[in-house]
Amino acid sequence: MDICNKTVLEWVDEAVELCRPDKVMWIDGSNEQAEMLRKEAMATGELIKLNEEKLPGCFLHRSDPDDVARVEDRTFICCRKEEDAGPTNNWFDPKVAYPTLKKLFDGCMQGRTMYVIPYIMGPIGSPYSKVGIEVTDSIYVTLSMLIMTRAGDCALEQLGESNDWVRCMHSKANLDPDNRYICHFPEDNAIWSINSGYGGNALMGKKCFALRIASYQGKNEGWMAEHMLILGIENPKGEVRYVAAAFPSACGKTNLAMLIPPKVYEKDGYKAWCVGDDIAWMRKGPDGRLYAINAEKGFFGVAPGTNAKSNPNALATTQKNTIFTNVVLNCDDNTVWWESLDKNPPKNSIDWKGNIWNGREDVKGAHPNSRFTAPAENCPVLSPEFNSPEGVPIDAIIFGGRRAKTAPLVYQARDWQHGVFIGSTMASETTAATTGAVGVVRRDPMAMLPFCGYHMGDYFKHWLEMGDDLGEKAPKIFNVNWFRVDDDGNFIWPGFGDNMRVIMWILDRAAGKGHAVETPIGYEPAPEDINTEGLDISRQTLEDLLNVDVDLWKDEVAGIKEFYAKFGDKLPKELYDELDKLEANLNK
Ligand code: OXD
Ligand code: MN
């Protein structure tokens, strides 16, 4: 296709001049071109073809062992004024960042091909979607972008002559961790990422654009870019209602997004539909309600922990046209395996580093952050609204985290402002699996701590303003905690599909129905308000799940005060008012 957008052509010319690739290839989104790239990647060993009968169109990729995750300490917001980045971001002065990066990018693609990837975040033709152009020297990144975004000519067509697109410079360079930079220039609509090939650092549509840059755009343009799944629940009459939910990374967003209704609902004809598992862009629609689109076109999910019990839909989604990264290669049948997939680690196998593994127990076969990059269209419960340009109307926003004892199973905010307070104080406790210290509270407001592209105090203010704008039509806000434990540390809520029982109470409340009791922290269901038919759970356990321990909450207030102090006078007064209310309620 002829590319006539001058701003794009000029920028690509500049990128070519700086990176000096041997060749430039424009990605058009065709199957033929993708097939050619896959063949090339197989020839170089970047991709390993898996069993065509069992996993058609699937590949294994092994990353550099030092390049396996997002690098928050190497991730920067490069706005002109330091105070605009705020206390929760690393700031890098653009006056220094640009020359530093230019030096690293200088000639970095010599001997390589530069792939130019035009892509759309959000459905094609949606008034909510936006275009980015990524240049990269990685075929793995290119093929992953083709799964995760709507990429190719469709993006250039949508862009037309407009200058409203995000400039994304990426090079794996030589993967040097000491010179790894993931830099965002929100004021210039630009992202520069170098020395990493890992998804969250290199697939720039995802966290870099769809959250960090987009959150900044949303603040300026009156919409929201959030780290949220979008789930639809269909009732037996065929009416579907949607929730958007934010949980910190590794709290089961993909599992909730693809939940399978428990028998008690399934038998009556209820269905659950997945619209998205990670990133929601939300705006006020023509009828005044809040509408959400999934910015992505695929799932970049964590493999370990995904199995036939935890998430059969995710597993099914990965059975074709998927790229697996850093999992075990089963040499007997050329398929893949990861910890907890099943109880049969393959005896004749190679681990994520490429070493002979053979199911040994002293080292993990798959990296704990090994991933699948799978097309959304494979998902058996993908919402029929997935490509809808208008998005879906959101009835409830749900926040959550991992709390052993503090947060109850579910509670509802009294109003939007109180809901923003709840989101701003969201937290998870570290588990033995994640760090040495167990029970350390990590605050992660709206699950956006690593992803907010500007000052988080201003982000809270933007949330409050969105609520003012939506008024009576604003979604109702809730908090959930699937991770309450008993005194022996055992989880007391079954979780997974049974979380739908809680979602049903949430949807009832959002519709202005459903019973609740008032507590110092908000509205809660009484134990009998949660449908437990078919569940082996005692009344006492339900009471424990819903218990609000006033002493623990007083400690929580102290923790919130400490956290809020970081934001100085950028913390909206309304949130301090909510904190005062909470404290007063606890002292009543
Ligand atoms: C992700 C994350 O990969 O949140 O989605 O880390
Ligand atoms: Mn995420």
Coordinates of C-alpha atoms and ligand atoms in Angstrom, one line a residue:
M1 CA 0.0 0.0 0.0
D2 CA 1.2 3.5 -0.7
I3 CA 2.0 5.3 2.5
C4 CA 1.1 8.9 2.2
N5 CA 1.1 10.2 5.8
K6 CA 4.0 12.6 5.7
T7 CA 4.5 12.6 9.5
V8 CA 4.9 8.8 9.4
L9 CA 7.3 8.8 6.4
E10 CA 9.5 11.5 7.9
W11 CA 9.7 9.8 11.3
V12 CA 10.6 6.4 9.8
D13 CA 13.3 8.1 7.6
E14 CA 14.8 9.6 10.8
A15 CA 14.6 6.2 12.6
V16 CA 16.4 4.6 9.6
E17 CA 19.1 7.3 9.6
L18 CA 19.7 6.8 13.3
C19 CA 19.5 2.9 13.5
R20 CA 21.1 2.2 10.1
P21 CA 19.4 -1.1 9.3
D22 CA 20.4 -3.1 6.2
K23 CA 16.8 -3.4 5.2
V24 CA 13.4 -1.9 6.1
M25 CA 10.2 -3.9 5.9
W26 CA 6.8 -2.4 6.4
I27 CA 4.4 -4.8 8.1
D28 CA 1.2 -5.0 6.1
G29 CA -0.8 -7.5 8.3
S30 CA -1.0 -10.2 5.6
N31 CA -0.7 -13.9 6.3
E32 CA 1.9 -14.3 3.5
Q33 CA 4.2 -11.8 5.1
A34 CA 3.7 -13.2 8.6
E35 CA 4.4 -16.7 7.2
M36 CA 7.6 -15.5 5.7
L37 CA 8.7 -14.0 9.0
R38 CA 7.9 -17.1 10.8
K39 CA 10.0 -19.1 8.4
E40 CA 12.9 -16.7 8.8
A41 CA 12.6 -16.9 12.6
M42 CA 12.7 -20.7 12.5
A43 CA 15.8 -20.6 10.3
T44 CA 17.6 -18.5 12.9
G45 CA 16.3 -20.5 15.8
E46 CA 14.4 -17.5 17.3
L47 CA 11.2 -19.6 17.0
I48 CA 10.9 -23.4 17.3
K49 CA 8.0 -24.9 15.5
L50 CA 5.8 -27.1 17.7
N51 CA 3.8 -30.2 16.9
E52 CA 1.5 -29.1 14.0
E53 CA -1.1 -31.7 14.8
K54 CA -1.4 -31.0 18.6
L55 CA -0.5 -27.3 18.5
P56 CA -1.1 -26.0 15.0
G57 CA 0.6 -22.7 14.1
C58 CA 2.3 -22.7 17.6
F59 CA 6.0 -21.8 18.3
L60 CA 8.4 -21.8 21.3
H61 CA 10.7 -18.8 21.8
R62 CA 13.5 -18.6 24.4
S63 CA 14.5 -15.2 25.6
D64 CA 17.9 -14.2 26.9
P65 CA 18.0 -15.5 30.5
D66 CA 18.6 -11.9 31.7
D67 CA 15.6 -10.6 29.9
V68 CA 12.5 -12.2 31.3
A69 CA 10.3 -9.6 32.8
R70 CA 9.3 -5.9 33.0
V71 CA 12.1 -3.8 34.5
E72 CA 10.5 -1.2 36.7
D73 CA 13.8 0.3 37.8
R74 CA 14.8 0.9 34.1
T75 CA 11.4 2.3 33.2
F76 CA 11.2 6.1 33.0
I77 CA 8.7 8.9 32.5
C78 CA 10.5 11.6 30.6
C79 CA 8.3 14.7 31.0
R80 CA 9.9 18.1 31.0
K81 CA 9.2 18.8 34.7
E82 CA 10.2 16.3 37.3
E83 CA 7.1 17.1 39.5
D84 CA 4.8 16.0 36.6
A85 CA 6.1 12.4 36.8
G86 CA 5.3 12.3 40.6
P87 CA 6.7 10.2 43.4
T88 CA 5.7 6.8 42.1
N89 CA 7.6 7.1 38.7
N90 CA 11.3 7.2 37.8
W91 CA 11.9 10.5 36.1
F92 CA 14.5 11.1 33.4
D93 CA 15.0 14.6 32.1
P94 CA 14.2 14.5 28.3
K95 CA 17.2 16.8 27.8
V96 CA 19.4 14.0 29.0
A97 CA 17.3 11.1 28.0
Y98 CA 17.1 11.8 24.3
P99 CA 20.9 12.2 23.8
T100 CA 21.5 9.1 25.9
L101 CA 19.1 7.0 23.9
K102 CA 20.3 8.4 20.6
K103 CA 23.8 7.3 21.4
L104 CA 22.5 3.8 22.1
F105 CA 20.3 3.6 19.0
D106 CA 23.1 5.0 16.8
G107 CA 23.8 2.2 14.3
C108 CA 22.1 -0.4 16.5
M109 CA 20.4 -2.2 13.5
Q110 CA 23.4 -2.6 11.3
G111 CA 23.3 -6.0 9.7
R112 CA 19.6 -6.3 10.7
T113 CA 16.2 -5.6 9.2
M114 CA 14.0 -2.8 10.6
Y115 CA 10.4 -3.9 10.8
V116 CA 7.9 -1.0 10.7
I117 CA 4.7 -2.0 12.4
P118 CA 1.7 0.3 12.1
Y119 CA -0.9 -0.8 14.7
I120 CA -4.2 0.1 16.2
M121 CA -5.0 -0.2 19.9
G122 CA -8.7 -0.9 20.2
P123 CA -11.2 -2.1 17.5
I124 CA -10.7 -1.0 13.9
G125 CA -12.8 2.1 13.2
S126 CA -13.7 2.7 16.9
P127 CA -13.8 6.3 17.9
Y128 CA -12.0 5.2 21.1
S129 CA -9.0 3.5 19.3
K130 CA -5.6 5.0 18.6
V131 CA -2.7 4.3 16.3
G132 CA 0.9 3.7 17.0
I133 CA 3.9 2.9 14.8
E134 CA 6.6 0.7 16.2
V135 CA 10.0 0.2 14.6
T136 CA 11.9 -2.8 15.8
D137 CA 14.7 -5.2 14.9
S138 CA 13.0 -8.2 16.5
I139 CA 11.0 -10.7 14.5
Y140 CA 9.7 -12.1 17.8
V141 CA 8.4 -8.7 18.7
T142 CA 6.9 -8.2 15.2
L143 CA 5.1 -11.5 15.3
S144 CA 3.9 -10.9 18.8
M145 CA 2.6 -7.5 17.9
L146 CA 0.6 -9.1 15.1
I147 CA -1.1 -11.3 17.7
M148 CA -1.6 -8.6 20.3
T149 CA -2.7 -5.7 18.2
R150 CA -4.6 -5.0 14.9
A151 CA -1.5 -4.4 12.9
G152 CA -0.6 -3.6 9.3
D153 CA -2.3 -1.6 6.5
C154 CA -5.5 -1.3 8.5
A155 CA -3.7 1.0 10.9
L156 CA -2.4 3.3 8.2
E157 CA -5.8 3.4 6.6
Q158 CA -7.3 4.4 10.0
L159 CA -4.7 7.0 10.6
G160 CA -5.0 8.7 7.2
E161 CA -3.2 12.1 7.2
S162 CA -3.5 12.5 11.0
N163 CA -0.5 13.3 13.2
D164 CA -2.1 11.8 16.2
W165 CA -0.1 8.6 16.6
V166 CA 2.5 7.3 19.0
R167 CA 6.1 7.0 17.9
C168 CA 7.6 3.8 19.2
M169 CA 11.3 3.2 18.8
H170 CA 12.5 -0.3 19.8
S171 CA 15.7 -2.2 19.4
K172 CA 16.9 -5.3 21.2
A173 CA 20.4 -3.9 20.5
N174 CA 22.7 -6.3 22.4
L175 CA 20.3 -6.9 25.3
D176 CA 22.7 -5.3 27.7
P177 CA 20.8 -5.0 31.1
D178 CA 22.9 -2.1 32.2
N179 CA 21.9 -0.1 29.2
R180 CA 18.3 -1.1 29.2
Y181 CA 15.9 1.8 29.0
I182 CA 12.1 1.9 28.7
C183 CA 11.5 5.6 28.3
H184 CA 8.1 7.3 27.8
F185 CA 7.8 10.9 26.5
P186 CA 4.1 11.6 27.1
E187 CA 4.4 15.2 25.9
D188 CA 5.9 14.0 22.6
N189 CA 3.7 11.0 22.1
A190 CA 6.9 8.9 22.0
I191 CA 8.4 5.8 23.5
W192 CA 12.0 4.6 23.2
S193 CA 12.8 1.1 24.4
I194 CA 16.3 -0.5 24.0
N195 CA 18.1 -3.6 25.1
S196 CA 15.1 -5.7 26.0
G197 CA 13.0 -8.1 23.9
Y198 CA 10.6 -9.0 26.7
G199 CA 6.9 -8.4 26.0
G200 CA 6.1 -5.8 28.6
N201 CA 9.2 -3.8 27.6
A202 CA 9.2 -4.4 23.8
L203 CA 5.6 -4.9 22.6
M204 CA 5.0 -1.2 22.9
G205 CA 1.3 -1.3 22.3
K206 CA 0.8 -2.9 25.6
K207 CA 2.0 -1.3 28.9
C208 CA 4.0 1.5 27.3
F209 CA 1.3 2.9 25.0
A210 CA -2.0 1.5 26.1
L211 CA -1.3 2.3 29.8
R212 CA 1.5 4.8 30.4
I213 CA 1.1 7.1 27.3
A214 CA -2.7 6.5 27.1
S215 CA -3.3 7.3 30.8
Y216 CA -1.7 10.7 30.1
Q217 CA -3.8 11.2 26.9
G218 CA -6.9 10.1 28.8
K219 CA -6.3 12.8 31.5
N220 CA -6.0 15.5 28.8
E221 CA -8.8 14.2 26.6
G222 CA -11.4 13.2 29.3
W223 CA -11.2 9.4 29.2
M224 CA -9.5 6.6 31.1
A225 CA -6.8 4.0 30.3
E226 CA -6.9 1.4 33.0
H227 CA -5.2 -1.9 34.0
M228 CA -8.5 -3.7 34.0
L229 CA -10.2 -6.9 32.7
I230 CA -13.7 -6.6 31.1
L231 CA -16.2 -9.4 31.8
G232 CA -19.8 -9.7 30.6
I233 CA -22.4 -11.8 32.5
E234 CA -25.4 -12.9 30.4
N235 CA -28.6 -13.8 32.3
P236 CA -31.1 -16.4 31.0
K237 CA -33.1 -13.7 29.3
G238 CA -30.0 -12.9 27.1
E239 CA -29.2 -9.6 28.8
V240 CA -25.5 -9.0 29.3
R241 CA -24.1 -6.7 31.9
Y242 CA -20.4 -5.8 32.2
V243 CA -17.9 -5.2 34.9
A244 CA -14.3 -3.9 34.7
A245 CA -11.9 -5.0 37.3
A246 CA -8.4 -3.9 38.4
F247 CA -6.1 -6.3 40.3
P248 CA -2.3 -6.0 40.6
S249 CA -0.2 -8.2 38.3
A250 CA -0.4 -11.9 39.2
C251 CA -3.7 -11.7 41.1
G252 CA -5.7 -13.7 38.6
K253 CA -7.1 -11.2 36.1
T254 CA -7.0 -13.6 33.2
N255 CA -8.7 -16.3 35.3
L256 CA -11.6 -13.9 36.3
A257 CA -11.9 -12.6 32.7
M258 CA -12.5 -16.1 31.4
L259 CA -14.4 -17.6 34.3
I260 CA -16.7 -20.6 33.9
P261 CA -20.0 -20.1 35.8
P262 CA -20.7 -22.6 38.6
K263 CA -23.3 -25.2 38.0
V264 CA -26.0 -23.3 40.0
Y265 CA -25.9 -20.5 37.4
E266 CA -25.0 -22.6 34.3
K267 CA -28.0 -24.8 34.7
D268 CA -30.3 -21.7 34.5
G269 CA -28.6 -20.5 31.3
Y270 CA -26.2 -17.9 32.7
K271 CA -23.1 -17.3 30.6
A272 CA -19.8 -15.4 31.1
W273 CA -18.1 -13.5 28.3
C274 CA -14.5 -12.3 28.1
V275 CA -14.0 -8.9 26.5
G276 CA -10.5 -8.3 27.8
D277 CA -8.0 -9.5 30.4
D278 CA -5.6 -6.6 31.0
I279 CA -6.3 -3.2 29.5
A280 CA -9.6 -1.3 29.3
W281 CA -10.0 2.1 27.7
M282 CA -13.1 3.8 29.0
R283 CA -15.1 6.9 28.0
K284 CA -18.5 8.4 28.4
G285 CA -20.7 7.2 25.6
P286 CA -23.5 9.0 23.8
D287 CA -26.1 7.9 26.5
G288 CA -23.9 9.3 29.3
R289 CA -22.8 5.8 30.6
L290 CA -19.2 4.7 30.8
Y291 CA -18.2 2.4 27.9
A292 CA -15.1 0.2 27.7
I293 CA -13.1 -1.3 24.9
N294 CA -10.3 -3.8 25.2
A295 CA -7.2 -2.1 23.7
E296 CA -5.7 -5.4 22.7
K297 CA -6.3 -8.2 20.3
G298 CA -4.6 -11.1 22.1
F299 CA -3.7 -12.4 25.5
F300 CA -0.2 -12.2 26.9
G301 CA -0.7 -14.5 29.8
V302 CA 1.5 -16.1 32.5
A303 CA 1.8 -19.8 31.7
P304 CA 2.6 -21.3 35.1
G305 CA -0.5 -21.7 37.1
T306 CA -2.7 -22.0 34.0
N307 CA -4.3 -25.4 33.9
A308 CA -7.5 -27.3 33.2
K309 CA -8.8 -26.4 36.6
S310 CA -7.7 -22.8 37.1
N311 CA -8.5 -21.6 33.6
P312 CA -9.6 -24.1 31.0
N313 CA -10.6 -21.3 28.6
A314 CA -7.1 -19.8 28.7
L315 CA -5.6 -23.2 28.0
A316 CA -8.0 -23.8 25.1
T317 CA -7.0 -20.3 23.8
T318 CA -3.4 -21.4 23.5
Q319 CA -3.9 -24.5 21.4
K320 CA -3.3 -22.8 18.1
N321 CA -1.4 -19.9 16.5
T322 CA 0.3 -19.1 19.9
I323 CA 3.8 -18.1 20.7
F324 CA 5.1 -19.7 24.0
T325 CA 8.0 -18.0 25.7
N326 CA 10.4 -19.6 28.2
V327 CA 8.4 -22.8 28.8
V328 CA 9.6 -26.4 28.8
L329 CA 9.9 -28.2 25.4
N330 CA 8.6 -31.8 25.6
C331 CA 11.0 -33.6 23.2
D332 CA 8.8 -36.7 22.9
D333 CA 6.0 -35.0 21.0
N334 CA 7.3 -31.5 20.4
T335 CA 4.8 -29.8 22.7
V336 CA 5.2 -27.5 25.7
W337 CA 4.8 -27.8 29.5
W338 CA 5.0 -25.6 32.5
E339 CA 4.8 -26.0 36.3
S340 CA 1.3 -26.9 37.5
L341 CA 0.0 -27.6 33.9
D342 CA -0.4 -31.2 35.1
K343 CA 1.3 -33.6 37.3
N344 CA 3.4 -35.1 34.5
P345 CA 6.6 -33.1 33.9
P346 CA 7.9 -34.5 30.6
K347 CA 10.8 -37.0 31.1
N348 CA 12.5 -36.2 27.9
S349 CA 12.6 -32.4 27.9
I350 CA 14.5 -29.1 27.6
D351 CA 14.0 -26.3 30.1
W352 CA 13.4 -22.6 29.4
K353 CA 17.1 -21.9 29.2
G354 CA 17.6 -24.5 26.6
N355 CA 19.3 -27.0 28.9
I356 CA 18.3 -30.7 29.2
W357 CA 15.8 -30.9 32.0
N358 CA 14.0 -34.2 31.9
G359 CA 11.5 -33.3 34.7
R360 CA 14.1 -32.9 37.4
E361 CA 12.7 -31.6 40.7
D362 CA 15.5 -29.4 41.9
V363 CA 15.1 -26.7 39.2
K364 CA 12.0 -25.2 37.6
G365 CA 11.5 -26.2 33.9
A366 CA 9.6 -23.1 32.9
H367 CA 10.5 -19.6 34.0
P368 CA 7.9 -18.4 36.6
N369 CA 7.1 -15.5 34.3
S370 CA 7.0 -17.7 31.1
R371 CA 4.2 -16.6 28.8
F372 CA 1.7 -17.4 26.1
T373 CA 0.9 -14.9 23.4
A374 CA -2.4 -16.1 22.0
P375 CA -5.0 -14.6 19.6
A376 CA -8.2 -13.5 21.4
E377 CA -10.2 -15.1 18.6
N378 CA -9.2 -18.5 20.0
C379 CA -10.9 -17.9 23.3
P380 CA -14.0 -20.1 23.6
V381 CA -15.8 -17.4 25.6
L382 CA -14.7 -14.4 23.7
S383 CA -17.5 -11.8 23.9
P384 CA -19.5 -11.2 20.6
E385 CA -18.9 -7.5 21.4
F386 CA -15.1 -7.9 21.3
N387 CA -14.7 -6.0 18.1
S388 CA -17.6 -3.6 18.7
P389 CA -16.4 0.0 18.0
E390 CA -18.7 1.4 20.6
G391 CA -17.4 -0.9 23.4
V392 CA -19.6 -2.2 26.2
P393 CA -21.4 -0.3 29.0
I394 CA -19.8 -0.8 32.4
D395 CA -22.2 -1.3 35.4
A396 CA -19.6 -1.9 38.0
I397 CA -15.9 -1.2 38.6
I398 CA -14.1 -3.7 40.9
F399 CA -10.9 -3.3 42.7
G400 CA -9.0 -6.0 44.5
G401 CA -5.8 -7.4 45.9
R402 CA -4.3 -10.1 48.0
R403 CA -5.1 -9.5 51.7
A404 CA -4.9 -12.3 54.2
K405 CA -7.2 -10.8 56.8
T406 CA -7.9 -7.1 56.2
A407 CA -10.3 -6.7 53.3
P408 CA -13.5 -8.8 53.3
L409 CA -14.6 -10.9 50.4
V410 CA -16.5 -8.0 48.9
Y411 CA -17.8 -4.6 49.9
Q412 CA -19.3 -1.7 48.0
A413 CA -18.3 2.0 48.1
R414 CA -20.9 4.4 49.3
D415 CA -20.5 6.5 46.2
W416 CA -17.9 7.3 43.4
Q417 CA -15.7 9.5 45.6
H418 CA -15.5 6.7 48.3
G419 CA -14.8 4.3 45.4
V420 CA -11.9 6.4 44.2
F421 CA -10.6 6.4 47.8
I422 CA -10.8 2.5 47.9
G423 CA -9.0 2.3 44.5
S424 CA -6.3 4.7 45.6
T425 CA -5.6 2.6 48.7
M426 CA -5.5 -0.8 46.9
A427 CA -2.8 -3.1 48.2
S428 CA -1.5 -6.6 48.1
E429 CA 0.4 -8.5 50.7
T430 CA 3.5 -10.3 49.5
T431 CA 3.4 -14.1 49.7
A432 CA 6.2 -16.5 50.4
A433 CA 6.2 -17.2 46.6
T434 CA 7.0 -13.7 45.6
T435 CA 9.5 -12.4 48.1
G436 CA 11.4 -13.4 51.2
A437 CA 9.3 -11.2 53.5
V438 CA 5.7 -12.5 53.9
G439 CA 2.8 -10.1 54.6
V440 CA 4.5 -6.9 53.5
V441 CA 1.8 -4.5 52.2
R442 CA 2.5 -3.1 48.7
R443 CA 0.2 -0.3 47.8
D444 CA -0.8 -0.4 44.1
P445 CA -3.5 2.2 43.5
M446 CA -6.0 1.0 40.8
A447 CA -3.3 -1.6 40.0
M448 CA -1.6 1.3 38.1
L449 CA 1.5 1.9 40.2
P450 CA 3.9 0.8 37.5
F451 CA 1.7 2.0 34.6
C452 CA 0.5 5.5 35.3
G453 CA 2.3 7.9 32.9
Y454 CA 2.0 11.0 35.1
H455 CA 1.7 12.2 38.7
M456 CA -0.5 9.8 40.6
G457 CA -2.1 12.6 42.6
D458 CA -3.3 14.1 39.3
Y459 CA -4.5 10.7 38.3
F460 CA -6.7 10.5 41.4
K461 CA -8.0 13.9 40.6
H462 CA -8.8 12.7 37.1
W463 CA -10.8 9.8 38.5
L464 CA -12.8 12.2 40.7
E465 CA -13.5 14.4 37.7
M466 CA -14.7 11.5 35.6
G467 CA -17.1 10.7 38.4
D468 CA -18.4 14.3 38.4
D469 CA -18.9 14.1 34.6
L470 CA -20.7 10.7 34.7
G471 CA -22.9 11.8 37.7
E472 CA -25.8 9.4 38.4
K473 CA -24.8 7.2 35.5
A474 CA -21.4 6.4 36.9
P475 CA -20.7 2.7 37.5
K476 CA -20.9 1.5 41.1
I477 CA -17.5 0.7 42.7
F478 CA -16.6 -2.4 44.7
N479 CA -13.7 -4.1 46.3
V480 CA -13.1 -7.8 46.4
N481 CA -10.6 -10.1 48.1
W482 CA -10.4 -13.7 46.9
F483 CA -7.4 -14.4 49.2
R484 CA -8.7 -14.4 52.8
V485 CA -7.0 -17.1 54.9
D486 CA -7.7 -18.9 58.1
D487 CA -5.4 -19.0 61.1
D488 CA -3.4 -21.8 59.4
G489 CA -2.9 -19.8 56.3
N490 CA -5.4 -21.8 54.1
F491 CA -7.5 -19.9 51.6
I492 CA -11.1 -19.9 52.8
W493 CA -12.9 -18.8 49.6
P494 CA -12.9 -21.3 46.7
G495 CA -12.2 -18.7 44.1
F496 CA -12.0 -19.3 40.3
G497 CA -15.5 -19.9 38.8
D498 CA -17.2 -19.5 42.2
N499 CA -16.1 -15.8 42.1
M500 CA -19.2 -15.4 39.9
R501 CA -21.3 -15.7 43.1
V502 CA -19.7 -12.5 44.3
I503 CA -20.1 -10.8 40.9
M504 CA -23.8 -11.6 41.0
W505 CA -24.2 -9.7 44.3
I506 CA -22.2 -6.9 42.7
L507 CA -24.4 -6.8 39.6
D508 CA -27.6 -6.8 41.8
R509 CA -26.3 -3.9 43.8
A510 CA -25.2 -2.0 40.7
A511 CA -28.8 -2.4 39.5
G512 CA -30.0 -0.9 42.7
K513 CA -31.3 -4.2 44.0
G514 CA -29.8 -6.7 46.4
H515 CA -29.5 -6.5 50.1
A516 CA -26.5 -5.0 52.0
V517 CA -25.5 -4.1 55.5
E518 CA -23.6 -1.0 56.4
T519 CA -20.1 -1.4 57.9
P520 CA -17.4 1.2 58.8
I521 CA -15.7 0.5 55.4
G522 CA -18.8 0.5 53.1
Y523 CA -21.7 -1.8 52.3
E524 CA -21.3 -5.6 52.6
P525 CA -23.6 -8.5 51.8
A526 CA -25.0 -10.4 54.7
P527 CA -23.8 -14.1 54.6
E528 CA -27.1 -15.2 53.2
D529 CA -26.9 -12.6 50.3
I530 CA -24.2 -14.7 48.6
N531 CA -25.6 -17.6 46.7
T532 CA -23.8 -20.7 48.1
E533 CA -26.0 -23.4 46.5
G534 CA -23.8 -26.3 45.5
L535 CA -20.9 -25.0 47.5
D536 CA -19.5 -26.7 50.6
I537 CA -19.0 -23.7 52.8
S538 CA -20.3 -23.1 56.3
R539 CA -22.1 -20.0 57.6
Q540 CA -19.1 -19.5 60.0
T541 CA -16.7 -19.4 57.0
L542 CA -18.9 -16.8 55.3
E543 CA -18.9 -14.7 58.4
D544 CA -15.2 -15.0 58.6
L545 CA -14.9 -13.9 54.9
L546 CA -17.0 -10.9 55.6
N547 CA -15.6 -9.9 58.9
V548 CA -14.2 -6.4 59.3
D549 CA -11.6 -6.4 62.0
V550 CA -11.6 -2.9 63.4
D551 CA -8.1 -3.1 64.9
L552 CA -6.6 -4.3 61.6
W553 CA -8.4 -1.5 59.8
K554 CA -7.0 1.1 62.3
D555 CA -3.5 -0.2 61.3
E556 CA -4.7 0.1 57.7
V557 CA -5.6 3.8 58.2
A558 CA -2.1 4.4 59.6
G559 CA -0.6 2.7 56.5
I560 CA -2.8 4.8 54.1
K561 CA -1.8 8.0 55.9
E562 CA 1.9 7.1 55.4
F563 CA 1.2 6.3 51.7
Y564 CA -0.8 9.5 51.1
A565 CA 1.9 11.6 52.6
K566 CA 4.1 10.8 49.5
F567 CA 1.8 12.8 47.3
G568 CA 2.0 16.1 49.2
D569 CA -0.5 18.7 48.2
K570 CA -1.2 16.8 44.9
L571 CA -3.4 14.4 46.9
P572 CA -7.0 15.5 46.3
K573 CA -8.6 16.9 49.5
E574 CA -11.7 14.6 48.8
L575 CA -9.5 11.6 49.4
Y576 CA -8.3 12.9 52.8
D577 CA -12.0 13.6 53.6
E578 CA -12.7 9.9 52.9
L579 CA -9.8 8.9 55.1
D580 CA -11.2 11.0 57.9
K581 CA -14.6 9.4 57.4
L582 CA -13.1 5.9 57.6
E583 CA -11.2 6.8 60.8
A584 CA -14.3 8.3 62.4
N585 CA -16.4 5.2 61.5
L586 CA -13.8 2.9 63.0
N587 CA -13.8 4.9 66.2
K588 CA -17.5 5.0 66.6
Ligands
OXD1 C1 1.2 -8.1 32.7 C2 1.5 -7.4 34.0 O1 2.0 -8.7 32.1 O2 0.6 -6.7 34.6 O3 0.0 -8.0 32.3 O4 2.6 -7.5 34.5
MN2 MN -1.2 -6.6 33.4

